[in-house]
Short mmCIF file of C-alpha atoms in Angstrom, two decimals:
data_model
loop_
_atom_site.label_atom_id
_atom_site.label_comp_id
_atom_site.label_asym_id
_atom_site.label_seq_id
_atom_site.Cartn_x
_atom_site.Cartn_y
_atom_site.Cartn_z
CA MET A 2 -91.97 107.00 37.15
CA ILE A 3 -91.75 104.02 39.50
CA PHE A 4 -94.39 102.32 37.42
CA VAL A 5 -92.36 102.90 34.26
CA ALA A 6 -89.25 101.46 35.86
CA LEU A 7 -91.20 98.42 37.04
CA LEU A 8 -92.70 97.93 33.62
CA VAL A 9 -89.41 98.18 31.76
CA THR A 10 -87.76 95.81 34.23
CA GLY A 11 -90.65 93.39 33.93
CA VAL A 12 -90.60 93.29 30.15
CA THR A 13 -86.82 92.99 30.06
CA ALA A 14 -86.83 90.21 32.65
CA ALA A 15 -89.57 88.29 30.87
CA THR A 16 -87.86 88.60 27.50
CA SER A 17 -84.44 87.61 28.78
CA LEU A 18 -85.91 84.63 30.62
CA VAL A 19 -87.57 83.52 27.42
CA ILE A 20 -84.40 84.01 25.39
CA ALA A 21 -82.45 82.03 27.97
CA ALA A 22 -85.00 79.23 27.73
CA MET A 23 -84.75 79.39 23.98
CA GLY A 24 -80.94 79.34 24.01
CA GLU A 25 -81.05 75.93 25.65
CA ASN A 26 -83.52 74.68 23.11
CA MET A 27 -82.31 76.48 20.01
CA LEU A 28 -81.43 73.14 18.52
CA TYR A 29 -84.76 71.69 19.38
CA PHE A 30 -83.75 68.08 18.65
CA TYR A 31 -80.81 65.83 17.69
CA SER A 32 -80.86 63.62 14.61
CA PRO A 33 -80.09 59.88 14.93
CA SER A 34 -76.76 60.47 13.12
CA GLN A 35 -75.74 63.04 15.74
CA ILE A 36 -76.58 60.52 18.46
CA ARG A 37 -74.55 57.79 16.77
CA ALA A 38 -71.65 60.23 16.49
CA GLY A 39 -71.89 60.77 20.25
CA GLU A 40 -72.85 64.44 20.04
CA ALA A 41 -75.76 64.08 22.45
CA PRO A 42 -75.16 63.81 26.18
CA SER A 43 -76.13 60.51 27.75
CA GLY A 44 -77.75 60.54 31.16
CA SER A 45 -79.57 63.84 30.74
CA SER A 46 -82.82 64.40 28.91
CA ILE A 47 -82.53 64.99 25.16
CA ARG A 48 -84.80 65.08 22.14
CA VAL A 49 -84.37 62.93 19.07
CA GLY A 50 -86.10 63.73 15.79
CA GLY A 51 -86.53 61.42 12.81
CA LEU A 52 -88.92 59.36 10.75
CA VAL A 53 -90.52 56.24 12.25
CA VAL A 54 -88.94 53.30 10.39
CA ASP A 55 -91.48 51.26 8.39
CA GLY A 56 -92.24 47.97 10.15
CA SER A 57 -90.38 48.89 13.33
CA VAL A 58 -93.41 49.64 15.50
CA GLN A 59 -94.01 46.94 18.13
CA ARG A 60 -96.77 47.29 20.68
CA GLY A 61 -96.35 45.69 24.07
CA GLU A 62 -98.67 45.47 27.05
CA GLY A 63 -101.10 48.34 27.48
CA LEU A 64 -99.61 51.57 26.18
CA GLU A 65 -96.07 50.22 25.84
CA ILE A 66 -94.58 50.68 22.41
CA SER A 67 -91.18 50.54 20.79
CA PHE A 68 -90.05 51.80 17.41
CA ALA A 69 -86.98 53.01 15.55
CA LEU A 70 -86.29 56.55 14.32
CA THR A 71 -84.16 57.26 11.26
CA ASP A 72 -82.74 60.24 9.42
CA GLY A 73 -81.73 58.09 6.46
CA ALA A 74 -78.16 57.56 7.66
CA ALA A 75 -78.59 56.16 11.18
CA THR A 76 -81.34 54.81 13.41
CA VAL A 77 -82.11 55.06 17.12
CA ASP A 78 -84.41 52.66 18.98
CA VAL A 79 -87.05 54.21 21.20
CA SER A 80 -89.20 52.75 23.99
CA TYR A 81 -92.25 54.61 25.23
CA ALA A 82 -95.32 54.07 27.36
CA GLY A 83 -98.02 56.71 27.05
CA ILE A 84 -100.46 58.48 24.78
CA LEU A 85 -99.30 59.03 21.22
CA PRO A 86 -100.31 62.01 19.06
CA ASP A 87 -102.88 61.30 16.35
CA LEU A 88 -100.28 61.76 13.62
CA PHE A 89 -98.05 58.96 14.96
CA ARG A 90 -97.61 56.33 12.25
CA GLU A 91 -94.88 54.59 10.31
CA GLY A 92 -92.97 57.00 8.08
CA GLN A 93 -94.09 60.02 10.14
CA GLY A 94 -91.67 62.61 11.51
CA ILE A 95 -91.48 62.22 15.29
CA ILE A 96 -89.66 63.96 18.11
CA ALA A 97 -89.12 61.77 21.16
CA SER A 98 -87.69 63.21 24.36
CA GLY A 99 -86.14 61.17 27.12
CA VAL A 100 -82.86 59.70 28.35
CA LEU A 101 -80.41 57.55 26.39
CA ASN A 102 -79.67 54.35 28.31
CA ALA A 103 -76.54 52.23 28.13
CA GLY A 104 -77.53 50.45 24.95
CA ALA A 105 -78.04 53.82 23.23
CA ARG A 106 -81.75 53.19 23.36
CA LEU A 107 -83.98 56.18 24.09
CA GLN A 108 -86.37 55.72 26.99
CA ALA A 109 -88.92 58.35 25.96
CA GLU A 110 -91.10 60.35 28.35
CA GLU A 111 -92.83 62.28 25.61
CA VAL A 112 -93.48 61.65 21.92
CA LEU A 113 -94.49 64.52 19.63
CA ALA A 114 -95.40 64.32 15.96
CA LYS A 115 -94.02 66.76 13.42
CA HIS A 116 -95.93 67.23 10.22
CA ASP A 117 -94.73 68.61 6.91
CA GLU A 118 -95.84 71.84 5.26
CA ASN A 119 -97.93 70.09 2.60
CA TYR A 120 -101.70 70.21 2.62
CA MET A 121 -103.82 68.27 0.12
CA PRO A 122 -106.96 66.14 -0.14
CA PRO A 123 -106.51 62.37 0.49
CA GLU A 124 -107.28 61.51 -3.16
CA VAL A 125 -104.49 63.79 -4.39
CA ALA A 126 -102.06 62.26 -1.88
CA GLU A 127 -103.02 58.77 -3.07
CA ALA A 128 -102.59 59.74 -6.70
CA MET A 129 -99.14 61.18 -5.95
CA GLU A 130 -98.19 58.05 -4.03
CA ALA A 131 -99.31 55.87 -6.94
CA ALA A 132 -97.36 57.97 -9.40
CA LYS A 133 -94.28 57.70 -7.22
CA ARG A 134 -94.59 53.92 -7.00
CA SER A 135 -94.92 53.53 -10.77
CA GLY A 136 -91.83 55.66 -11.34
CA ALA A 137 -89.14 53.09 -10.36
CA MET A 138 -86.40 55.72 -9.97
CA ALA A 139 -88.24 57.67 -7.27
CA PRO A 140 -86.75 57.15 -3.81
CA HIS A 141 -88.98 55.66 -1.18
CA GLY A 142 -90.49 58.21 1.18
CA SER A 143 -89.42 61.81 1.54
CA MET A 144 -86.64 62.74 3.90
CA ARG A 145 -87.82 66.10 5.07
CA GLN A 146 -87.27 66.74 8.75
CA MET B 27 -126.88 60.88 3.65
CA THR B 28 -129.67 62.97 5.15
CA MET B 29 -129.46 66.64 5.88
CA THR B 30 -129.20 66.17 9.65
CA GLU B 31 -126.55 63.48 9.32
CA SER B 32 -124.32 65.71 7.20
CA LEU B 33 -124.89 68.59 9.65
CA VAL B 34 -123.92 66.40 12.60
CA ASP B 35 -120.87 65.27 10.62
CA PHE B 36 -119.96 68.88 9.96
CA PHE B 37 -120.11 69.80 13.64
CA ARG B 38 -118.17 66.68 14.67
CA MET B 39 -115.21 67.77 12.51
CA GLY B 40 -113.96 64.20 12.31
CA GLY B 41 -113.59 64.04 16.08
CA TYR B 42 -111.64 67.32 16.29
CA ALA B 43 -114.70 69.45 17.13
CA PHE B 44 -113.22 70.68 20.43
CA TYR B 45 -110.04 72.06 18.87
CA VAL B 46 -111.53 73.38 15.63
CA TRP B 47 -114.60 75.05 17.12
CA TRP B 48 -112.81 76.57 20.09
CA SER B 49 -110.30 78.11 17.66
CA TYR B 50 -113.12 79.70 15.71
CA VAL B 51 -114.93 80.84 18.87
CA VAL B 52 -111.82 82.56 20.25
CA VAL B 53 -111.13 84.26 16.91
CA THR B 54 -114.74 85.46 16.65
CA VAL B 55 -114.78 86.87 20.18
CA VAL B 56 -111.42 88.65 19.89
CA LEU B 57 -112.22 90.15 16.46
CA ALA B 58 -115.68 91.25 17.63
CA LEU B 59 -114.16 93.01 20.65
CA ASN B 60 -111.60 94.68 18.38
CA PHE B 61 -114.44 95.99 16.26
CA VAL B 62 -116.92 97.07 18.95
CA LEU B 63 -114.60 98.69 21.51
CA PRO B 64 -113.34 101.50 19.20
CA MET B 65 -116.97 102.26 18.28
CA LEU B 66 -117.90 102.71 21.95
CA ARG B 67 -114.72 104.69 22.52
CA HIS B 68 -115.55 107.01 19.63
CA ARG B 69 -118.99 107.72 21.07
CA ARG B 70 -117.53 108.34 24.53
CA VAL B 71 -114.80 110.67 23.24
CA ARG B 72 -117.29 112.76 21.29
CA ARG B 73 -119.67 112.98 24.24
CA ASP B 74 -116.89 113.99 26.64
CA LEU B 75 -115.49 116.58 24.25
CA ALA B 76 -118.93 118.05 23.64
CA GLN B 77 -119.47 118.33 27.37
CA GLU B 78 -116.10 120.04 27.82
CA LEU B 79 -117.00 122.45 25.05
CA ARG B 80 -120.40 123.35 26.58
CA PHE B 81 -118.75 123.89 29.94
CA ALA B 82 -116.13 126.16 28.39
CA ASP B 83 -118.83 128.15 26.56
CA ARG B 84 -120.78 128.69 29.75
CA CYS B 85 -117.64 129.98 31.47
CA ASP B 86 -117.10 132.41 28.61
CA GLU B 87 -120.50 134.03 29.14
CA PRO B 88 -120.45 137.21 31.23
CA MET C 30 -97.66 113.96 -4.02
CA TRP C 31 -96.25 115.64 -0.91
CA ALA C 32 -99.05 118.16 -0.91
CA PHE C 33 -101.59 115.34 -1.08
CA LEU C 34 -99.92 113.39 1.72
CA HIS C 35 -99.72 116.47 3.84
CA ARG C 36 -103.37 117.20 3.29
CA PHE C 37 -104.37 113.62 4.07
CA ALA C 38 -102.27 113.67 7.22
CA SER C 39 -104.02 116.78 8.51
CA PRO C 40 -106.29 115.67 11.36
CA PRO C 41 -109.63 117.11 10.17
CA HIS C 42 -109.12 115.78 6.67
CA PHE C 43 -108.12 112.35 7.94
CA TYR C 44 -111.04 112.26 10.37
CA ARG C 45 -113.52 112.93 7.60
CA ARG C 46 -111.96 110.63 4.99
CA ALA C 47 -111.46 107.74 7.42
CA GLY C 48 -115.07 107.99 8.55
CA ALA C 49 -116.22 107.76 4.94
CA ILE C 50 -113.93 104.87 3.89
CA ALA C 51 -114.14 102.62 6.98
CA PRO C 52 -117.73 101.31 6.53
CA TRP C 53 -117.00 100.30 2.92
CA LEU C 54 -113.86 98.43 3.89
CA GLY C 55 -115.77 96.80 6.73
CA TRP C 56 -118.44 95.41 4.41
CA ILE C 57 -115.90 94.13 1.87
CA CYS C 58 -114.00 92.51 4.75
CA LEU C 59 -117.17 90.82 6.01
CA GLY C 60 -118.04 89.52 2.53
CA LEU C 61 -114.58 88.07 1.94
CA MET C 62 -114.56 86.53 5.41
CA ALA C 63 -117.93 84.85 4.80
CA ALA C 64 -116.66 83.46 1.49
CA GLY C 65 -113.39 82.33 3.09
CA LEU C 66 -115.17 80.61 5.99
CA TYR C 67 -117.59 78.86 3.65
CA GLY C 68 -114.73 77.74 1.40
CA GLY C 69 -112.58 76.65 4.31
CA LEU C 70 -115.11 74.95 6.56
CA VAL C 71 -117.56 73.54 4.00
CA VAL C 72 -116.05 73.31 0.52
CA ALA C 73 -112.39 72.44 1.16
CA PRO C 74 -111.69 68.69 1.47
CA PRO C 75 -110.06 67.21 4.60
CA ASP C 76 -106.26 66.95 4.65
CA TYR C 77 -104.55 63.65 3.73
CA GLN C 78 -102.64 63.54 7.02
CA GLN C 79 -104.51 65.71 9.49
CA GLY C 80 -108.12 65.07 8.50
CA GLU C 81 -110.51 67.80 9.61
CA SER C 82 -108.24 69.28 12.28
CA TYR C 83 -106.19 71.21 9.69
CA ARG C 84 -109.19 73.56 9.21
CA ILE C 85 -107.71 75.67 12.01
CA ILE C 86 -105.23 76.83 9.34
CA PHE C 87 -107.85 79.25 7.93
CA VAL C 88 -107.73 81.39 11.07
CA HIS C 89 -104.26 80.48 12.40
CA VAL C 90 -102.15 81.41 9.39
CA PRO C 91 -103.90 84.74 8.62
CA SER C 92 -103.59 85.70 12.31
CA ALA C 93 -99.89 84.83 12.32
CA TRP C 94 -99.24 86.77 9.11
CA MET C 95 -101.12 89.78 10.47
CA SER C 96 -99.25 89.64 13.79
CA MET C 97 -96.04 90.32 11.85
CA PHE C 98 -97.53 92.66 9.25
CA VAL C 99 -99.08 94.94 11.89
CA TYR C 100 -95.75 95.07 13.74
CA VAL C 101 -93.93 96.19 10.59
CA VAL C 102 -96.59 98.86 9.97
CA MET C 103 -96.29 100.00 13.58
CA ALA C 104 -92.49 100.21 13.42
CA GLY C 105 -92.61 101.97 10.04
CA ALA C 106 -95.15 104.52 11.27
CA SER C 107 -93.06 105.07 14.40
CA ALA C 108 -90.01 105.79 12.25
CA ILE C 109 -91.98 108.27 10.12
CA ALA C 110 -93.32 109.92 13.28
CA LEU C 111 -89.82 110.24 14.76
CA ILE C 112 -88.11 111.49 11.58
CA TRP C 113 -90.70 113.77 9.99
CA ARG C 114 -92.72 114.61 13.09
CA ILE C 115 -96.01 113.68 11.44
CA LYS C 116 -98.58 113.43 14.20
CA LEU C 117 -100.88 111.10 12.30
CA ALA C 118 -98.05 108.56 11.92
CA GLU C 119 -97.70 108.42 15.70
CA VAL C 120 -101.45 107.88 16.06
CA ILE C 121 -101.31 105.05 13.50
CA ALA C 122 -98.38 103.41 15.32
CA ILE C 123 -99.92 103.62 18.79
CA GLU C 124 -103.40 102.55 17.67
CA SER C 125 -101.96 99.58 15.76
CA ALA C 126 -100.44 97.99 18.85
CA PRO C 127 -103.60 96.52 20.47
CA VAL C 128 -104.79 95.15 17.12
CA GLY C 129 -101.42 93.54 16.49
CA ALA C 130 -101.37 92.12 20.00
CA SER C 131 -104.82 90.62 19.35
CA PHE C 132 -103.62 88.90 16.17
CA THR C 133 -100.53 87.59 17.97
CA PHE C 134 -102.70 86.25 20.78
CA LEU C 135 -104.97 84.56 18.23
CA ALA C 136 -102.03 83.01 16.38
CA LEU C 137 -100.71 81.60 19.67
CA VAL C 138 -104.08 80.28 20.92
CA THR C 139 -105.22 78.73 17.63
CA GLY C 140 -101.74 77.26 17.10
CA SER C 141 -101.91 75.75 20.54
CA LEU C 142 -105.36 74.27 19.85
CA TRP C 143 -103.95 72.82 16.63
CA GLY C 144 -100.78 71.53 18.25
CA LYS C 145 -102.52 69.45 20.90
CA PRO C 146 -104.23 66.92 18.60
CA MET C 147 -101.53 66.88 15.90
CA TRP C 148 -98.18 67.31 17.64
CA GLY C 149 -99.37 65.93 20.96
CA THR C 150 -98.76 69.09 23.00
CA TYR C 151 -100.31 72.53 23.51
CA TRP C 152 -96.92 74.20 23.79
CA VAL C 153 -93.22 73.63 23.24
CA TRP C 154 -90.35 76.08 23.60
CA ASP C 155 -89.19 75.79 20.02
CA ALA C 156 -87.79 78.80 18.18
CA ARG C 157 -90.97 79.58 16.19
CA LEU C 158 -93.38 79.47 19.12
CA THR C 159 -90.99 81.30 21.45
CA SER C 160 -90.25 84.13 19.02
CA GLU C 161 -94.00 84.59 18.43
CA LEU C 162 -94.52 84.82 22.20
CA ILE C 163 -91.77 87.46 22.37
CA LEU C 164 -93.70 89.37 19.70
CA LEU C 165 -96.69 89.48 22.07
CA PHE C 166 -94.42 90.86 24.83
CA LEU C 167 -93.10 93.49 22.40
CA TYR C 168 -96.66 94.67 21.68
CA PHE C 169 -97.35 94.78 25.44
CA GLY C 170 -94.11 96.73 25.87
CA VAL C 171 -95.16 99.38 23.31
CA MET C 172 -98.64 99.69 24.85
CA GLY C 173 -97.36 99.74 28.42
CA LEU C 174 -94.62 102.27 27.73
CA TYR C 175 -97.08 104.61 26.03
CA ALA C 176 -99.64 104.29 28.82
CA ALA C 177 -97.12 104.63 31.65
CA ILE C 178 -95.35 107.87 30.68
CA GLU C 179 -97.15 111.01 31.77
CA ASP C 180 -95.91 113.42 29.12
CA ARG C 181 -97.64 112.56 25.82
CA ARG C 182 -94.71 113.59 23.60
CA THR C 183 -92.16 111.60 25.55
CA ALA C 184 -94.56 108.65 25.71
CA GLY C 185 -95.03 108.65 21.93
CA ARG C 186 -91.30 108.83 21.28
CA ALA C 187 -90.37 106.15 23.81
CA ALA C 188 -93.01 103.73 22.55
CA GLY C 189 -92.00 104.43 18.94
CA LEU C 190 -88.34 103.82 19.66
CA PHE C 191 -89.19 100.57 21.48
CA ALA C 192 -91.30 99.46 18.48
CA ILE C 193 -88.45 100.17 16.04
CA VAL C 194 -85.89 98.23 18.10
CA GLY C 195 -88.25 95.26 18.39
CA VAL C 196 -88.53 94.87 14.62
CA VAL C 197 -85.44 92.61 14.66
CA ASN C 198 -87.76 89.90 15.99
CA ILE C 199 -89.75 89.79 12.73
CA PRO C 200 -87.11 88.08 10.52
CA ILE C 201 -86.32 85.82 13.47
CA ILE C 202 -89.95 84.63 13.55
CA HIS C 203 -90.07 84.12 9.81
CA TYR C 204 -86.78 82.26 9.42
CA SER C 205 -86.87 80.41 12.76
CA VAL C 206 -88.21 77.27 11.06
CA GLU C 207 -85.27 77.28 8.65
CA TRP C 208 -82.46 78.40 10.94
CA TRP C 209 -83.16 75.95 13.74
CA HIS C 210 -84.69 72.52 14.15
CA THR C 211 -88.22 73.32 15.26
CA LEU C 212 -91.32 71.30 15.94
CA HIS C 213 -93.19 73.79 13.76
CA GLN C 214 -93.01 72.89 10.08
CA GLY C 215 -91.54 75.10 7.35
CA PRO C 216 -93.43 77.73 5.31
CA THR C 217 -96.21 76.46 3.04
CA VAL C 218 -97.38 79.43 1.02
CA THR C 219 -94.48 81.89 1.13
CA LYS C 220 -91.68 79.59 0.07
CA LEU C 221 -89.96 80.37 -3.22
CA SER C 222 -91.15 77.31 -5.12
CA ALA C 223 -94.86 76.72 -5.74
CA PRO C 224 -96.96 76.69 -2.56
CA SER C 225 -97.40 73.13 -1.30
CA ILE C 226 -101.09 73.43 -0.54
CA HIS C 227 -103.89 72.21 -2.76
CA VAL C 228 -105.73 74.97 -4.60
CA SER C 229 -109.07 74.07 -2.93
CA MET C 230 -107.44 74.92 0.41
CA LEU C 231 -105.26 77.79 -0.84
CA VAL C 232 -108.19 79.86 -2.17
CA PRO C 233 -110.11 80.08 1.15
CA LEU C 234 -106.82 80.65 2.98
CA LEU C 235 -105.99 83.64 0.79
CA LEU C 236 -109.58 84.95 1.08
CA MET C 237 -109.25 84.84 4.86
CA ALA C 238 -105.84 86.49 4.69
CA VAL C 239 -107.15 89.42 2.60
CA SER C 240 -110.20 89.80 4.84
CA PHE C 241 -108.00 89.88 7.98
CA LYS C 242 -105.90 92.59 6.36
CA LEU C 243 -109.03 94.63 5.58
CA PHE C 244 -110.23 94.02 9.12
CA TYR C 245 -107.02 95.55 10.43
CA VAL C 246 -107.33 98.60 8.18
CA THR C 247 -110.99 99.11 9.15
CA VAL C 248 -110.33 98.85 12.87
CA LEU C 249 -107.20 100.99 12.57
CA LEU C 250 -109.19 103.76 10.85
CA HIS C 251 -111.78 103.67 13.64
CA ARG C 252 -109.13 103.71 16.34
CA ALA C 253 -107.11 106.45 14.64
CA ARG C 254 -110.23 108.63 14.40
CA CYS C 255 -110.61 108.36 18.18
CA GLY C 256 -106.90 109.07 18.64
CA VAL C 257 -107.02 112.13 16.40
CA LEU C 258 -110.05 113.49 18.29
CA GLU C 259 -108.45 112.96 21.69
CA ARG C 260 -105.24 114.70 20.67
CA GLY C 261 -107.00 117.60 19.01
CA ARG C 262 -109.36 118.33 21.88
CA ASN C 263 -108.49 122.04 21.86
CA ALA C 264 -108.13 122.43 18.11
CA GLY C 265 -110.53 124.61 16.20
CA TRP C 266 -111.69 121.87 13.84
CA VAL C 267 -112.80 119.66 16.73
CA ARG C 268 -114.78 122.55 18.21
CA SER C 269 -116.53 123.32 14.96
CA LEU C 270 -117.14 119.62 14.30
CA LEU C 271 -118.80 119.16 17.66
CA ALA C 272 -120.70 122.42 17.44
CA ARG C 273 -122.10 121.36 14.09
CA THR C 274 -123.31 117.97 15.29
CA GLU C 275 -124.62 119.01 18.70
CA PRO C 276 -128.41 118.73 18.74
CA GLU C 277 -128.88 121.92 20.78
#
């Protein structure tokens, strides 16, 4: 009976701990628009998610890098020094976590890549890209989060 | 491309060998255990029950 | 219909039938898995973004689907066992738990091994990953509760009730990627529009999914046979079964 009590307490404690951790992170990241609107706290660590703006990536000394993230409506500049995930590239969905400094620039401690739910061979992707370019009305890049 | 080259390429997995092959190893091991353990358990249960039965029969004898 | 179900649910009948069906299912499962692995590892082309690393999908996604499917079966069987007092349903529920926990573990481990090279991390506390981890705890809860309570009837009922309550987690797992911003991407195959995966990758994925489902059924039949034997240790049919097969 003691064992049962211990077990039930253990499972309950573990689950509630996890749910508490999740509550904090339910909104896993802020969008650049939310940051511009001042919804994210400055001074404490936050996550920003968006697409890496084409042409914004600038590499500095060693592993230093800076780039801009966009959600289509607003952009946030990010500085980072460290190892990037293999999927990091211009136009890719990225989640950067760190602290917003005075100039509303994110000093990132970690950069994670988010990929979309599409899987296809490279040739098919190229063909789709070509088709999109030839169709003048098609918007540039997809805006999925 | 020779046979060995394409084999080496296959096992390299474009540089992701560690992640891809460990995934498959873990899956293989866990599924194999899931398959073998109930087999062993079945054998054990039948042996134990048969033993119980023999014991009970002996007790029934005058 | 009812008569048939009742007959199938009788322990000796189930024991015999399950023993006859399981090997067949096992071989079909093995064949489909071989075809799926060949299609996924050899035939399917690399992904346009993720290169060869996406090949983890062929074990990750079927494991994740099964982790939820097995839970729903377990909860459903528990409900049947509680409402209609069908013993076999309780056996099915209890024997499903370790298999479901295995699939959940596999989904978490393979996802982690996929996340490191692509996302840049083995683990994040986003809603999808966290709710899947809670699913593993729920399986452990069902198994632990059943093992810890002395009285078999109480143990079966408590574990069944726990399983039924935990089913709320299933829609949370599925919709987590839509309800909240998560690092995990949205659904690929099960979304309402056409699946956004190339057919050369979709075919091996579905082959693996079907073979995982058959694997579960095969293992469940084996486990349930053991469960039925253990529970019927004093029943006449077990005695005659053992007497018939004893070499003496």
